[in-house]
Structure formats: structure tokens, C-alpha cells
XYZ file of C-alpha atoms in Angstrom:
784
model
C 0.000 0.000 0.000
C 3.038 2.291 0.030
C 2.298 3.213 -3.596
C -1.222 4.316 -2.676
C -1.944 7.906 -1.537
C -5.044 9.826 -0.581
C -5.934 13.519 -0.772
C -4.108 14.340 2.459
C -0.881 12.656 1.297
C -1.065 14.479 -2.041
C -1.445 17.775 -0.181
C 1.674 16.937 1.848
C 3.618 15.990 -1.309
C 2.686 19.263 -3.037
C 2.909 21.491 0.044
C -0.638 22.759 -0.416
C -3.977 22.436 1.333
C -6.434 19.569 0.866
C -8.820 22.062 -0.801
C -6.171 22.948 -3.382
C -5.886 19.270 -4.377
C -9.672 19.024 -4.647
C -9.649 22.115 -6.876
C -6.957 20.552 -9.115
C -9.092 17.431 -9.573
C -12.139 19.448 -10.632
C -10.332 21.990 -12.831
C -7.642 19.998 -14.667
C -8.675 17.373 -17.194
C -5.514 15.238 -16.939
C -5.517 14.720 -13.171
C -5.007 10.948 -12.494
C -8.134 8.913 -11.908
C -8.539 7.293 -8.460
C -7.929 3.571 -8.316
C -10.525 3.173 -5.548
C -13.006 5.165 -3.431
C -12.697 4.293 0.224
C -14.657 5.518 3.206
C -11.870 8.017 3.852
C -12.008 9.256 0.237
C -10.444 8.466 -3.129
C -6.949 6.940 -3.366
C -4.417 7.212 -6.186
C -1.154 5.645 -7.292
C 1.758 7.607 -5.833
C 3.853 7.294 -9.000
C 1.085 8.704 -11.169
C 0.564 11.642 -8.816
C 4.310 12.363 -8.618
C 4.599 12.320 -12.420
C 1.553 14.566 -12.779
C 2.938 17.091 -10.287
C 6.282 17.250 -12.099
C 4.609 17.527 -15.508
C 2.218 20.292 -14.406
C 4.494 22.296 -12.131
C 4.364 25.503 -14.195
C 0.676 25.187 -14.953
C -0.123 24.617 -11.288
C 1.537 27.919 -10.421
C -0.771 29.707 -12.842
C -3.748 27.768 -11.542
C -2.892 28.581 -7.939
C -2.747 32.286 -8.825
C -6.464 32.203 -9.640
C -7.302 29.885 -6.749
C -5.236 31.757 -4.132
C -6.552 33.116 -0.874
C -6.452 36.776 -1.779
C -7.949 36.527 -5.298
C -10.906 34.674 -3.800
C -11.143 37.035 -0.837
C -11.025 40.034 -3.164
C -13.854 38.591 -5.242
C -15.925 37.925 -2.117
C -15.355 41.394 -0.625
C -15.305 43.224 -3.963
C -12.074 45.078 -3.149
C -11.428 47.910 -5.585
C -8.255 48.149 -7.673
C -6.545 50.679 -5.389
C -7.013 48.551 -2.268
C -5.988 45.364 -4.076
C -2.828 47.032 -5.367
C -1.983 48.225 -1.839
C -2.499 44.735 -0.392
C -0.424 43.034 -3.070
C 2.336 45.610 -2.698
C 2.547 44.952 1.041
C 2.615 41.176 0.508
C 5.340 41.522 -2.125
C 7.395 43.719 0.211
C 6.973 41.311 3.128
C 8.319 38.538 0.945
C 11.184 40.604 -0.483
C 12.216 42.813 2.455
C 14.056 41.807 5.588
C 11.591 43.006 8.205
C 12.075 42.726 11.945
C 10.682 44.106 15.180
C 13.359 46.814 14.916
C 12.681 47.504 11.249
C 9.094 46.514 10.463
C 7.050 47.049 7.368
C 4.498 49.814 7.825
C 0.907 50.089 6.592
C -0.155 53.696 7.160
C -3.850 54.547 7.037
C -6.185 56.976 8.761
C -8.400 56.422 11.770
C -11.421 54.279 10.854
C -10.253 54.174 7.210
C -10.387 50.411 6.639
C -7.044 49.343 8.099
C -8.486 46.053 9.383
C -9.885 45.242 5.963
C -6.475 45.952 4.488
C -4.380 43.839 6.846
C -6.837 40.933 6.563
C -6.208 41.123 2.816
C -2.449 41.217 3.458
C -2.714 38.030 5.532
C -4.539 36.292 2.672
C -1.980 37.500 0.119
C 0.880 36.435 2.407
C -0.622 32.946 2.637
C -0.480 32.817 -1.159
C 3.241 33.532 -0.902
C 4.036 30.647 1.395
C 3.375 32.068 4.846
C 1.768 29.454 7.089
C 0.904 31.253 10.310
C -0.336 34.801 11.001
C -0.185 36.300 14.487
C -2.368 39.383 14.948
C -1.599 41.531 17.997
C -4.410 43.862 19.091
C -4.741 46.489 21.808
C -5.240 45.046 25.255
C -9.033 44.914 25.474
C -11.378 41.961 25.248
C -13.804 43.865 23.060
C -11.264 44.827 20.410
C -9.813 41.327 20.409
C -13.301 39.873 19.983
C -14.025 42.332 17.167
C -10.816 41.327 15.368
C -11.578 37.607 15.708
C -15.116 38.210 14.447
C -13.882 40.219 11.465
C -11.306 37.569 10.511
C -13.908 34.827 10.858
C -16.368 36.704 8.645
C -13.879 37.577 5.903
C -12.300 34.107 5.898
C -15.590 32.214 6.279
C -15.273 30.483 2.883
C -11.782 29.228 3.698
C -12.843 28.115 7.176
C -15.794 26.164 5.782
C -13.541 24.497 3.209
C -11.053 23.473 5.922
C -8.325 25.631 4.420
C -7.874 28.012 7.316
C -8.292 28.324 11.103
C -8.919 31.519 13.094
C -8.095 31.148 16.784
C -8.432 33.442 19.806
C -5.463 32.990 22.138
C -7.796 33.031 25.135
C -10.129 30.376 23.684
C -7.783 27.835 22.165
C -8.845 24.309 21.239
C -6.981 21.289 22.522
C -4.149 19.744 20.600
C -4.501 20.487 16.884
C -5.059 17.486 14.664
C -2.921 16.612 11.681
C -5.674 17.823 9.357
C -5.878 21.172 11.174
C -2.123 21.637 11.049
C -2.255 21.381 7.254
C -4.409 24.534 7.164
C -3.264 28.137 7.284
C -3.668 29.430 10.835
C -4.445 32.917 12.172
C -4.093 33.530 15.918
C -5.318 36.731 17.581
C -3.660 37.842 20.820
C -3.723 41.001 22.890
C -0.505 42.955 23.356
C -0.102 41.729 26.899
C 2.644 39.649 28.424
C 0.336 36.850 29.594
C -1.326 36.621 26.185
C 2.035 36.237 24.500
C 3.209 33.706 27.079
C 0.115 31.674 26.274
C 0.857 32.029 22.552
C 4.465 30.856 22.960
C 3.336 27.890 25.046
C 0.726 26.941 22.436
C 3.216 27.044 19.559
C 5.824 25.164 21.585
C 3.472 22.324 22.522
C 1.862 21.921 19.097
C 4.055 19.606 17.107
C 3.960 20.899 13.557
C 3.554 24.609 14.406
C 7.261 25.178 14.889
C 9.571 26.214 12.070
C 6.785 27.767 10.045
C 6.873 30.945 8.017
C 5.162 33.511 10.241
C 3.587 36.918 9.586
C 3.225 39.086 12.683
C 0.699 41.926 12.346
C 0.904 44.646 15.007
C -2.493 46.345 14.803
C -2.845 49.919 16.132
C 0.952 50.089 16.352
C 2.334 52.757 18.656
C 5.462 53.451 20.668
C 4.911 50.677 23.213
C 3.600 48.094 20.776
C 6.337 45.539 20.341
C 9.705 47.036 20.919
C 9.881 49.363 23.877
C 8.376 50.090 27.271
C 9.077 53.025 29.558
C 10.716 51.976 32.796
C 9.320 53.436 35.991
C 11.249 56.444 37.299
C 13.350 56.557 34.135
C 13.132 58.871 31.148
C 14.623 56.358 28.746
C 12.725 53.715 26.847
C 14.127 50.215 27.060
C 13.510 47.016 25.197
C 10.748 45.334 27.119
C 9.330 41.928 27.909
C 7.115 41.893 24.841
C 10.147 42.365 22.606
C 11.861 39.465 24.364
C 8.817 37.320 23.706
C 9.005 38.253 20.045
C 12.569 36.957 20.073
C 11.272 33.638 21.391
C 8.663 33.424 18.642
C 11.331 34.193 16.061
C 13.476 31.382 17.437
C 10.591 28.938 17.147
C 9.833 29.923 13.548
C 11.504 29.332 10.216
C 11.040 32.965 9.271
C 9.135 35.926 10.737
C 7.936 39.009 8.858
C 6.738 42.054 10.824
C 3.996 44.444 9.713
C 2.891 47.450 11.765
C -0.513 48.967 11.058
C -1.004 52.540 12.255
C -3.163 55.605 11.735
C -0.618 58.208 12.763
C 2.585 59.083 10.917
C 3.764 60.643 14.170
C 4.778 57.134 15.253
C 7.491 57.245 12.588
C 9.154 60.086 14.504
C 8.790 58.543 17.947
C 11.342 55.787 17.678
C 13.410 55.941 20.855
C 16.856 55.693 19.288
C 19.027 58.667 20.117
C 18.868 61.384 17.500
C 22.263 62.107 16.043
C 24.157 65.354 16.467
C 23.361 66.553 12.962
C 19.615 66.377 13.634
C 19.998 68.295 16.870
C 22.156 70.889 15.165
C 19.837 71.426 12.200
C 16.488 71.127 14.038
C 15.409 68.732 11.268
C 14.325 65.231 12.223
C 13.746 62.541 9.645
C 11.373 59.651 10.241
C 12.986 56.428 11.346
C 12.679 54.407 8.224
C 10.752 51.154 8.367
C 11.750 48.382 5.981
C 9.008 49.724 3.732
C 5.896 51.859 4.083
C 2.673 51.504 2.131
C -0.050 54.148 2.232
C -3.570 52.792 2.516
C -5.752 54.407 -0.165
C -8.615 56.422 1.311
C -11.980 55.546 -0.190
C -14.448 58.147 -1.412
C -16.892 57.644 1.456
C -14.348 58.425 4.158
C -15.147 61.138 6.699
C -12.188 62.284 8.789
C -10.470 65.180 10.488
C -10.484 67.391 7.412
C -14.302 67.240 7.415
C -14.470 68.332 11.050
C -11.621 70.844 11.099
C -11.355 72.084 7.524
C -12.247 75.420 5.978
C -15.459 75.427 3.923
C -17.728 77.728 1.967
C -20.655 79.240 3.862
C -23.158 76.842 2.278
C -21.205 73.672 3.099
C -23.023 71.437 5.638
C -19.715 70.719 7.380
C -19.739 74.289 8.698
C -22.397 73.176 11.183
C -20.654 70.129 12.661
C -19.303 71.913 15.736
C -21.518 72.979 18.646
C -19.608 74.841 21.338
C -20.212 73.761 24.934
C -19.204 75.949 27.859
C -16.222 74.671 29.833
C -18.155 75.459 33.001
C -20.787 72.919 31.941
C -18.310 70.135 31.317
C -16.529 70.945 34.595
C -19.863 70.763 36.417
C -20.279 67.218 35.113
C -16.984 66.053 36.622
C -17.993 65.826 40.285
C -21.290 65.705 42.221
C -22.568 69.122 43.210
C -26.329 69.694 43.310
C -25.736 73.380 43.829
C -24.631 73.461 40.189
C -26.856 70.732 38.735
C -29.999 69.317 40.319
C -33.165 67.570 39.065
C -35.064 70.832 39.510
C -35.292 72.714 36.207
C -32.711 70.336 34.726
C -33.752 71.212 31.160
C -33.124 74.923 31.718
C -29.950 74.785 33.767
C -26.978 76.724 32.370
C -24.728 73.829 33.382
C -26.643 71.332 31.237
C -27.433 73.489 28.185
C -25.080 71.701 25.805
C -25.893 68.210 27.083
C -29.644 68.769 26.779
C -29.177 70.301 23.335
C -27.096 67.301 22.226
C -29.717 64.773 23.326
C -32.653 66.659 21.790
C -30.788 67.262 18.517
C -29.746 63.617 18.316
C -33.363 62.433 18.535
C -34.535 64.989 15.952
C -31.574 64.197 13.653
C -32.243 60.448 13.817
C -35.950 60.987 13.096
C -35.051 63.240 10.157
C -32.723 60.690 8.609
C -35.216 57.871 9.098
C -37.941 59.893 7.383
C -35.564 60.684 4.502
C -34.811 56.986 4.094
C -38.475 55.991 4.141
C -39.235 58.555 1.421
C -36.499 56.978 -0.725
C -37.887 53.487 -0.181
C -34.890 52.513 1.948
C -34.828 50.679 5.250
C -34.707 53.174 8.102
C -31.436 52.843 10.010
C -30.800 52.895 13.731
C -28.513 55.655 14.948
C -26.118 56.166 17.838
C -24.743 58.885 20.080
C -21.747 58.819 22.439
C -21.400 60.890 25.618
C -17.832 60.820 26.936
C -16.993 63.550 29.405
C -14.448 62.010 31.738
C -12.468 58.858 32.495
C -12.540 59.197 36.285
C -14.815 56.586 37.800
C -15.995 58.948 40.534
C -17.440 61.181 37.808
C -19.294 58.376 36.023
C -22.119 57.910 38.537
C -22.670 61.652 38.722
C -22.926 61.905 34.942
C -25.287 58.922 34.904
C -27.495 60.658 37.488
C -27.596 63.875 35.466
C -28.509 62.037 32.268
C -31.232 60.110 34.102
C -32.655 63.408 35.369
C -32.617 64.859 31.844
C -34.469 61.920 30.331
C -36.971 61.769 33.151
C -37.727 65.475 32.631
C -37.998 65.050 28.851
C -40.301 62.072 29.189
C -42.500 63.768 31.790
C -42.909 66.821 29.576
C -43.580 64.701 26.479
C -46.364 62.840 28.277
C -48.011 65.705 30.185
C -47.149 68.987 28.449
C -45.342 68.407 25.144
C -45.499 72.062 24.131
C -43.117 72.835 26.988
C -40.486 71.102 24.833
C -41.104 73.371 21.849
C -38.255 75.839 22.567
C -35.706 73.024 22.923
C -37.060 71.284 19.832
C -37.175 74.461 17.729
C -33.525 75.268 18.468
C -32.481 71.779 17.395
C -34.754 71.780 14.328
C -33.511 75.176 13.105
C -29.890 74.073 13.542
C -30.412 70.838 11.614
C -32.445 72.509 8.886
C -29.479 74.714 7.953
C -27.116 71.799 7.360
C -29.726 69.486 5.816
C -30.749 72.213 3.365
C -27.103 72.977 2.609
C -26.659 69.334 1.617
C -29.798 69.441 -0.549
C -31.674 66.811 1.485
C -35.324 66.687 2.471
C -36.191 68.284 5.814
C -39.524 67.061 7.206
C -42.022 69.773 8.194
C -41.502 71.192 11.652
C -44.718 69.804 13.163
C -44.094 66.339 11.724
C -40.614 66.335 13.223
C -41.961 67.475 16.560
C -44.489 64.632 16.599
C -41.690 62.117 15.876
C -39.569 63.643 18.635
C -42.350 63.419 21.238
C -43.313 59.917 20.141
C -39.703 58.711 20.533
C -39.698 59.935 24.139
C -43.124 58.564 25.073
C -42.606 55.177 23.430
C -39.260 54.763 25.215
C -37.498 54.137 21.887
C -34.489 56.060 23.183
C -32.144 53.608 24.911
C -29.349 54.865 27.160
C -26.563 52.332 27.825
C -23.988 53.117 30.494
C -20.575 51.608 29.863
C -17.883 51.808 32.495
C -16.112 48.466 32.321
C -14.764 46.046 29.756
C -17.365 43.497 30.848
C -20.153 45.972 30.169
C -18.756 46.651 26.694
C -18.669 42.910 25.940
C -22.330 42.572 26.910
C -23.294 45.241 24.378
C -21.588 43.709 21.332
C -23.494 42.117 18.464
C -22.499 39.110 16.372
C -19.986 41.308 14.519
C -18.477 42.402 17.856
C -19.679 45.934 17.178
C -21.856 47.918 19.573
C -25.376 46.618 19.080
C -28.033 49.179 18.182
C -31.229 47.969 19.850
C -33.642 50.739 18.894
C -33.784 53.651 16.431
C -32.138 55.905 19.080
C -29.121 54.532 20.981
C -27.082 56.626 23.429
C -23.884 55.211 24.928
C -22.509 56.895 28.049
C -19.275 56.160 29.851
C -15.610 56.623 30.454
C -14.368 53.442 28.802
C -16.343 53.263 25.630
C -13.967 55.256 23.458
C -10.817 53.568 24.749
C -11.984 50.191 23.532
C -11.351 50.855 19.858
C -14.588 49.187 18.857
C -16.870 50.165 16.000
C -19.908 52.291 16.849
C -22.325 52.082 13.885
C -24.170 55.125 12.508
C -22.677 57.588 15.007
C -24.162 61.053 14.423
C -23.743 62.770 17.805
C -20.650 62.999 19.984
C -20.572 64.891 23.286
C -16.889 65.061 24.183
C -15.703 66.690 27.361
C -12.439 64.913 28.056
C -9.854 67.630 28.603
C -6.589 66.293 30.026
C -3.639 68.581 30.651
C -1.795 66.801 27.850
C -3.309 65.071 24.851
C -1.628 62.166 23.094
C -2.169 61.871 19.348
C -2.915 58.143 19.375
C -5.421 58.599 22.217
C -7.197 61.503 20.538
C -7.352 59.699 17.220
C -8.649 56.575 18.932
C -11.429 58.710 20.422
C -12.451 59.979 16.992
C -15.095 57.305 16.546
C -17.144 59.646 14.340
C -14.558 59.156 11.595
C -14.920 56.413 9.012
C -17.106 55.403 6.095
C -20.091 57.694 6.597
C -23.088 58.532 4.457
C -22.843 62.220 3.566
C -26.520 62.634 4.422
C -25.683 61.304 7.896
C -22.883 63.852 8.088
C -25.370 66.630 7.372
C -27.127 65.879 10.688
C -23.989 64.994 12.671
C -22.800 67.212 15.514
C -19.684 67.356 17.706
C -20.376 68.932 21.115
C -17.255 70.133 22.905
C -15.613 73.198 24.401
C -13.636 75.714 22.375
C -10.459 74.713 24.206
C -10.852 71.019 23.340
C -11.868 71.862 19.777
C -8.734 73.957 19.349
C -6.593 71.093 20.614
C -8.279 68.670 18.227
C -7.755 71.160 15.419
C -4.051 71.475 16.283
C -3.557 67.727 16.357
C -5.342 67.323 13.025
C -3.121 70.028 11.502
C -0.070 68.337 12.962
C -1.079 64.979 11.511
C -1.807 66.550 8.131
C 1.600 68.239 8.073
C 3.399 64.967 8.666
C 1.142 62.944 6.374
C 1.379 65.489 3.583
C 5.162 65.411 3.762
C 5.084 61.646 3.743
C 2.692 61.324 0.805
C 4.605 63.855 -1.290
C 7.981 62.356 -0.494
C 9.027 65.590 1.192
C 9.620 63.655 4.410
C 13.037 62.828 2.965
C 13.903 66.425 3.887
C 12.734 65.772 7.434
C 10.398 67.712 9.690
C 11.440 70.695 11.796
C 10.805 70.350 15.537
C 11.449 73.561 17.506
C 10.946 74.970 20.961
C 11.741 78.259 22.664
C 14.964 78.482 24.594
C 13.376 79.851 27.736
C 14.893 77.632 30.383
C 15.393 80.626 32.669
C 11.647 81.044 33.000
C 11.856 84.852 32.897
C 9.359 86.915 30.955
C 10.487 88.092 27.548
C 10.821 91.825 27.109
C 8.843 93.557 24.399
C 10.556 93.337 21.000
C 13.247 91.014 22.432
C 14.520 88.474 19.915
C 13.108 85.074 20.763
C 15.586 82.211 20.719
C 14.606 78.857 19.324
C 16.327 75.534 19.602
C 15.699 72.005 18.420
C 13.087 69.942 20.184
C 13.350 66.143 20.131
C 10.077 64.787 18.682
C 9.503 62.464 21.626
C 9.391 65.494 23.935
C 6.507 67.173 22.104
C 3.281 67.490 24.092
C 0.524 67.362 21.511
C -1.715 69.623 23.526
C 0.950 72.342 23.291
C 2.073 72.588 19.705
C 1.694 74.653 16.580
C 2.287 73.104 13.182
C 2.657 74.795 9.826
C 3.580 73.538 6.396
C 3.534 74.827 2.832
C -0.075 75.646 2.036
C -0.969 76.234 5.700
C -0.885 79.437 7.747
C -0.650 80.553 11.356
C -3.013 83.210 12.660
C -5.030 84.184 15.751
C -8.752 83.436 15.688
C -11.740 83.489 18.052
C -10.641 86.718 19.725
C -12.093 90.089 20.658
C -10.287 93.388 20.314
C -9.601 95.679 23.217
C -11.422 98.976 23.543
C -10.972 102.518 24.748
C -7.930 104.753 24.879
C -5.553 101.819 25.272
C -6.688 100.422 21.900
C -6.458 103.869 20.291
C -2.851 104.161 21.485
C -1.927 100.727 20.101
C -3.459 101.441 16.695
C -1.745 104.851 16.511
C 1.611 103.193 17.071
C 0.872 100.525 14.434
C -0.099 103.244 11.939
C 3.419 104.629 12.289
C 5.194 101.255 12.000
C 3.141 99.963 9.043
C 4.093 102.518 6.447
C 1.497 103.927 4.074
C 3.570 102.952 1.024
C 3.336 99.292 2.066
C -0.446 99.267 2.036
C -2.783 98.057 -0.731
C -0.032 97.690 -3.339
C -0.857 94.065 -4.080
C 2.844 93.212 -3.785
C 5.204 92.004 -1.102
C 7.746 94.334 0.454
C 10.819 93.266 2.406
C 11.067 94.268 6.057
C 13.542 93.342 8.764
C 12.507 90.671 11.199
C 12.899 93.204 14.016
C 10.215 95.313 12.316
C 8.035 92.226 11.990
C 8.501 91.472 15.689
C 7.621 95.058 16.613
C 4.390 94.802 14.609
C 3.477 91.429 16.114
C 4.174 92.651 19.654
C 1.849 95.619 19.244
C -0.903 93.557 17.599
C -0.680 91.027 20.442
C -1.535 93.808 22.886
C -4.716 94.603 20.938
C -6.367 91.176 21.226
C -7.883 89.182 24.058
C -8.985 85.542 24.043
C -11.765 83.926 26.061
C -10.694 80.286 25.917
C -7.346 79.560 24.291
C -4.621 82.184 23.942
C -2.814 82.478 20.652
C 0.806 81.303 20.703
C 2.559 84.517 19.739
C 5.947 83.002 20.562
C 5.337 80.371 17.912
C 4.799 83.072 15.280
C 7.948 84.890 16.358
C 9.964 81.682 16.679
C 9.010 80.464 13.216
C 10.015 83.787 11.679
C 13.358 83.484 13.438
C 13.856 79.931 12.249
C 13.078 80.698 8.610
C 15.255 83.827 8.632
C 18.199 82.045 10.262
C 17.905 79.134 7.889
C 18.321 81.414 4.872
C 20.874 83.610 6.659
C 18.672 86.560 5.716
C 17.446 89.098 8.240
C 14.418 90.113 6.117
C 10.992 88.615 5.543
C 8.157 89.493 3.162
C 5.198 91.640 4.191
C 1.932 92.460 2.434
C -0.708 94.779 3.928
C -4.327 95.373 2.909
C -6.920 97.690 4.429
C -10.704 98.023 4.394
C -11.611 94.489 5.454
C -15.128 94.186 6.931
C -15.426 90.625 8.246
C -18.049 89.902 10.898
C -16.623 88.492 14.112
C -18.918 85.460 13.963
C -17.178 84.456 10.726
C -13.676 84.948 12.107
C -13.146 81.443 13.466
C -11.500 80.001 10.348
C -8.222 78.783 11.810
C -6.843 77.972 8.367
C -7.131 81.647 7.344
C -8.139 80.723 3.807
C -11.570 82.370 3.867
C -10.177 85.368 5.756
C -7.571 86.082 3.063
C -10.016 86.093 0.181
C -9.511 84.555 -3.258
C -6.994 86.978 -4.816
C -4.715 87.316 -1.812
C -4.943 83.584 -1.064
C -3.682 82.802 -4.568
C -0.739 85.174 -4.171
C 0.262 84.044 -0.699
C -0.149 80.280 -1.066
C 0.400 79.446 -4.731
C 3.198 81.723 -5.969
C 6.627 80.283 -5.021
C 8.478 82.075 -2.199
C 11.707 81.254 -0.391
C 10.921 83.606 2.512
C 8.115 83.625 5.062
C 5.339 86.138 4.466
C 3.630 88.227 7.137
C 0.156 89.206 5.894
C -1.453 92.187 7.647
C -5.179 92.792 7.155
C -6.660 95.974 8.588
C -10.142 95.060 9.775
C -12.905 97.600 10.308
C -14.252 97.587 13.861
C -17.780 98.326 15.013
C -20.436 96.789 17.232
C -22.553 95.956 14.177
C -19.843 93.505 13.148
C -19.327 92.146 16.644
C -16.027 93.961 17.301
C -15.135 96.904 19.502
C -15.227 100.312 17.867
C -11.614 100.637 16.701
C -10.177 99.194 13.492
C -7.382 96.689 14.083
C -4.657 94.755 12.282
C -4.937 90.983 11.843
C -1.607 89.132 11.297
C -1.242 85.902 9.292
C 2.072 84.087 8.864
C 2.617 81.968 5.757
C 5.762 79.787 5.634
C 8.010 79.642 2.559
C 6.339 77.591 -0.133
C 9.341 75.254 -0.347
C 9.809 74.716 3.404
C 9.620 71.521 5.397
C 6.689 70.886 7.721
C 7.492 72.651 10.977
C 6.281 71.777 14.464
C 6.712 74.364 17.204
C 6.379 73.025 20.744
C 5.117 75.719 23.087
C 5.634 73.336 26.000
C 7.627 70.125 26.169
C 7.783 67.102 28.409
C 10.420 67.176 31.087
């Protein structure tokens, strides 16, 4: 019987799966006929099979190309050409490049942009190239791990059913794998925790047949502490940690290991803990630590991200209405119990709950509006979600839960007994939504119809509020896809943990965000941006972000920072590096007026993302959301500026050269004329950037252009990009005509109460970097 082989033996001879042999039998006419059909399956003569394999070697390669894991997965998922090209490029690079935990391959996407879909495709394509085992490391939460396992199981369902592939959760492993299971491709999901990896190492070690395989390790949501380094307590330095040592063990147990990091922030490329060399410190320019290769994930047309929330738009763009400003005093009042500030009495009309009440009412009206739009189009009405995340401190959670309970009890009582009492709250929400819905060209139901739907939702108890403050609670709320389950048309999720879990929240159209730490980390902030992702633009037209001006400004700064780095990366300009600067103010003394500000390099891993200013070619730095001072003090400031800003410089349409000392004198006087309610403008950043650009070119002059007669209303002055403030003609000159020097744009704005300003005219400064400069990050405060 030694000359007789079955399907399993043929698979072993050819180094393929049992399903591949079955496919060969059905798709190739000259495959040898079985000599018998036994209970265990057909059997063949070994010599005939060996001869057939040798004879068809080249043809089998072509056949396997069409029968491979990724071609079939692509067909099932309907991946577009751009995504397929990205996936195949990564797989080719993993096969060709020498990757390691110290020099991984990098897949760079955006938050909620389909990174999981992409790396699942990479795993399939890697299996086609001879990889046998894929290890997927996720963030350390049960919910995210469960979501990853569910996603892999769904995408690979055809292969699992055909016994070609296994998906295993490290915490729910089967017993000893059988010989048939070991012939399959295997994917194991583990959390980035020491115990998880110990369990993984033990499993591989004890499973005869799993050792010495070709392994792909996928580090999902890669960040500084992912695989390589951990920060030691009471030490500033980052050292190779236990997880890295465990990776060494896995490498030793494997024939070959390829490493792929998947991340949403290019900042991680600059946060490698190797010492920066002297040349970088001398030049202020830091280049990203190069991975073995980097592939950019294409962004699909339906993606909604930071540029939608923090961009500059025309007046009739629905994205202008995304932000609703909440008073900091309100969000502070929600942080600790104090019934002197918030109590059940008059809860709907309390100044410390105005934004929260508005967010809940608007969410219900927005959901009803979208559902009515969908019914009119003959579509199935969707269920929608809202997230309320004000704090991570557990002591604040119960207080917030109490306040929300009081709000809903008051809304329900009014809806049942005196619905017209809710008219003012409803009308404010309806009018707000009507502006953005109309701007998008969508149908807005009549006011009374919307009101009836709003009241009915409250009376019928269709609004479900889920409170989530533990990992166990999150797990109980997941559906079969391991996403948050939407039980009713109106689903509100409240809690401190919900955003840190990295799970998908379907149809999110309202986000009340009050978290305001002293320092914000980019990966944390991006992880919290659950409103990003593949969103229907009609959903976006009714979406709102409720937060304070201070938090919004921080989110805006981080988005600008990310865009600066990503833009440099996508254009290839990152080869020039990115400038990281800080003020040299170690003495702590106050700077004298018109004193030259000194700047020095700032190591990227010292940057606090809540205290930075970033500029790049095509972007500008300017104060916004300010009021001008009044009275004789303002008159004195403007009189001095009238003398410094010469008449012959004004309204010429051309740049003039001025010394940087003159520029500093102008900026210092303008700074005295403005006051800010929430977030002060970083004047030192404007001065420091001018100094940097001037020193770099060894030229003590910069360009200046001044225009008068501007009449912008204060309510339209919040455009932090400055693009709408410049106007079309000046914007073209400042941003699109090549310059090797920075440009200081001065716009004289008419004052007046009718425009929302104080009575005096004032000068508005805008700094535009040289058009050929590197992205520049100015740290106004750094980590010690």
C-alpha cells in the first residue's frame, strides 16, 4: 500500500492544502483517476501523482494564482483596484524585504479608514506567498480582540468552511490540533499583553507541527509601546521590554518571521526611541525612522475624517455646522457631584446642562429626520447612535449617569403631560439641523411632523441609554460582529471606557466630548475619533460634535499636525525631514517687548501634543476666536501701528521686504490689541518660526503684504486655516506663488459693534511659511 496515496498525502507531497488538491481534480482534465473510493475518500497511485505534479508544475503555479486566498477574498469582498494594489504591494514587500521588530514594514492609514480590511487582505496574500501562520496583535481589550476575531472569521468564512484556514483566539484555544488542522493556514489573535504572548508561545511550543513555520506578525494599532519598547518606571529612557523578548522567542521557534505594523498616525514614525544624532539636533530637522518599507492605505471616497471636522469650507457647506460649542463650566460641572450646580429641579433649563440637553434633543430629531428621509427613498430606516464621553474618572461616572437620568426623566414627563413645553428646545435643534440638511440638498420634514416624531420617541421609550464603564459591560453590548449593538432607532452610549476600547460604533451622528486632560496624546485623541470612518454624507449633514472651544482647538491642532506629517510623507518631502522647535526659555523669565526670541531644536519624543503649533507649505498661522480691546488703550496701540506699518506698504498688491525686528515690533503691538476667552494664541510660535526661517536662509528680512478696508463679521472669524479670511486673490498670491521667505500678511479690519467687534479698526496678522519649506512643528511646551 506504500504506492497508494489519498488527498491528504497528495497535499503533503505538493505542500498545499487539501482544498487545493480538490480544486486541481475538478479543474484539470488530466488529473489521475482514483484507483478506488474508500470511506476516507479516493486513493491514487503515488507514482502517477508524482509524475503529474512534475509535468504540471508551471501550470499549477498559474492555476494557484487564480485559486489563491487573496484573489478569492477580493472577489468575495469586492475590493477595488486601489485597495488590491496596496495589499499586493505589502505582501510583495513582506516577501522581499528583511523586516524585523526593529525595522518593520508599515501600513499607514487613517483612523477608521479600513485598516483592518487591508491587513486581513495582506494576511490572505501572504498565505499565497508561502506564509503558514499569522499572528495578529491587538490592543489590550477583550472587546477589540473579539471584534478582530469576528472580522477575521467573517472575511475568511469560505476558507474556514472548506477546511483551508483556522482563526483562533489565544484566550479560547482548542486542545491539541489534529494533523488535518495543522495542514491549514492558521491565524491567531492575541492582545498585546505579556500573559497573552506567554500563552501564545506555550501553544506554539506544545503543538508539534507549528514550529519552524513561516510567520507573519501583524501589530495592529501600532504605537510606541507596541512591540519594541516600554518606559521603565522612574526613568526617562525607553528600554527594550518583555514583549520584545517574547518576540525573540517566537522568532526562534519559527523558520522565518515578517513584521507588519498597522497605524493611523505618521507621528509614530518620529517617535522611535533611538538617540537622534548630532546633525539632527544641530539642524532642528528630524527625519522619520525608516521602516523596511511603508505603504499608504488608499482612502476611499466615502471616508469622513479630520479634514471634514476641522477644515475650511464655503458658507453653504453642511460641514460648517458640525461643531456645537459647549461651555467649559458645563463640562466641569459634570466632573464631580454638586447639586448646587446641577440638580433635578429645572434640569432642562440649567446653564450647566445646556449643551448636554441640546445634544440629546438634537440627536433624537436628527435620527428621526434621517429615518424619514430613508423611508421617502424606499430605503430601510437605520438605527442611529450617540456617544457621551466627558471624563475617564470613575468617581465622575455615577454623577454623569445621574444627570442624564434626570434629563431623560424630565424630557419624558414633559412629552407625556405637556409636550409644548419642549417646543423651545425642539425648535432650536430643528432650526440648527435645517441649515445643514438644506445645505446638503436633502429633504427636511415639516416642523410639526418632526416634533411629533420627537415626542413619540420619548413617550414610546425608543431612546435607549446604555452606560458603559467596564470592559465586561462593553462585551455585553456587542453584536455578532463584535460591534456595539443598536437595539432601537435611538441609541445613546454613556461612559468613560467606551472610546478607549477601539470598537466600531455604527451610525454615530452625535458625539458629546468633554475629556480635557492637561496633555493630549495623538494616538489617544485619534482613537477617540469614533465619528470618523465610512459615513453617508446625508448622515454627516445631521452629525454634531459637542465640545468646548479649548478642546476643539486642541483637536484642530492635532489634526493640523497629523496633516503636516502625512502630507510630507505622501509627497515624499519627508526625505527632507520635519522641523521640531521649541523656545529656549529655560530661565523662565518673561520676555521683554521686542526682544529676539531664541529657538532651539526639540526632540520629537518630547513634544506634548496639547501644546504645539504646526505649519507647512499651504498652511498658515493666525489668531482666531478673539475680541479686540477697547478705549484709549486700543487707540494708542493702533496709533503706534499706523506709524510702523508705512502707508507705502499698504494696498499695493505686492510684497515688500522688512527686517525681522520690524516684523517682531508689529506682532508685539498687535498682540496687545487682542484678548482671548478660551485659548490664547501662541505669539511666541509666530515669532519663533520667523526666526527659524530667517536664520535658515541667513537673511534678516521677511516678506510683508498689507491690505486695508476688510469688513469681516466676528462670527465668521473662526477660520483657523485663514483661507476664507484672506479672500480669493490674496490667497492665490500668498499660497500658490513660489516664495523662499516667510510672508507676514497684515489685514486691517474695520471695527464696530454691528460687526461684533469693539469700535476701533485693528490689524490681523497671518504668517505663511516659505512655499518650499519643510513641515514645521513648534512646541510651546515640552515634556520634562
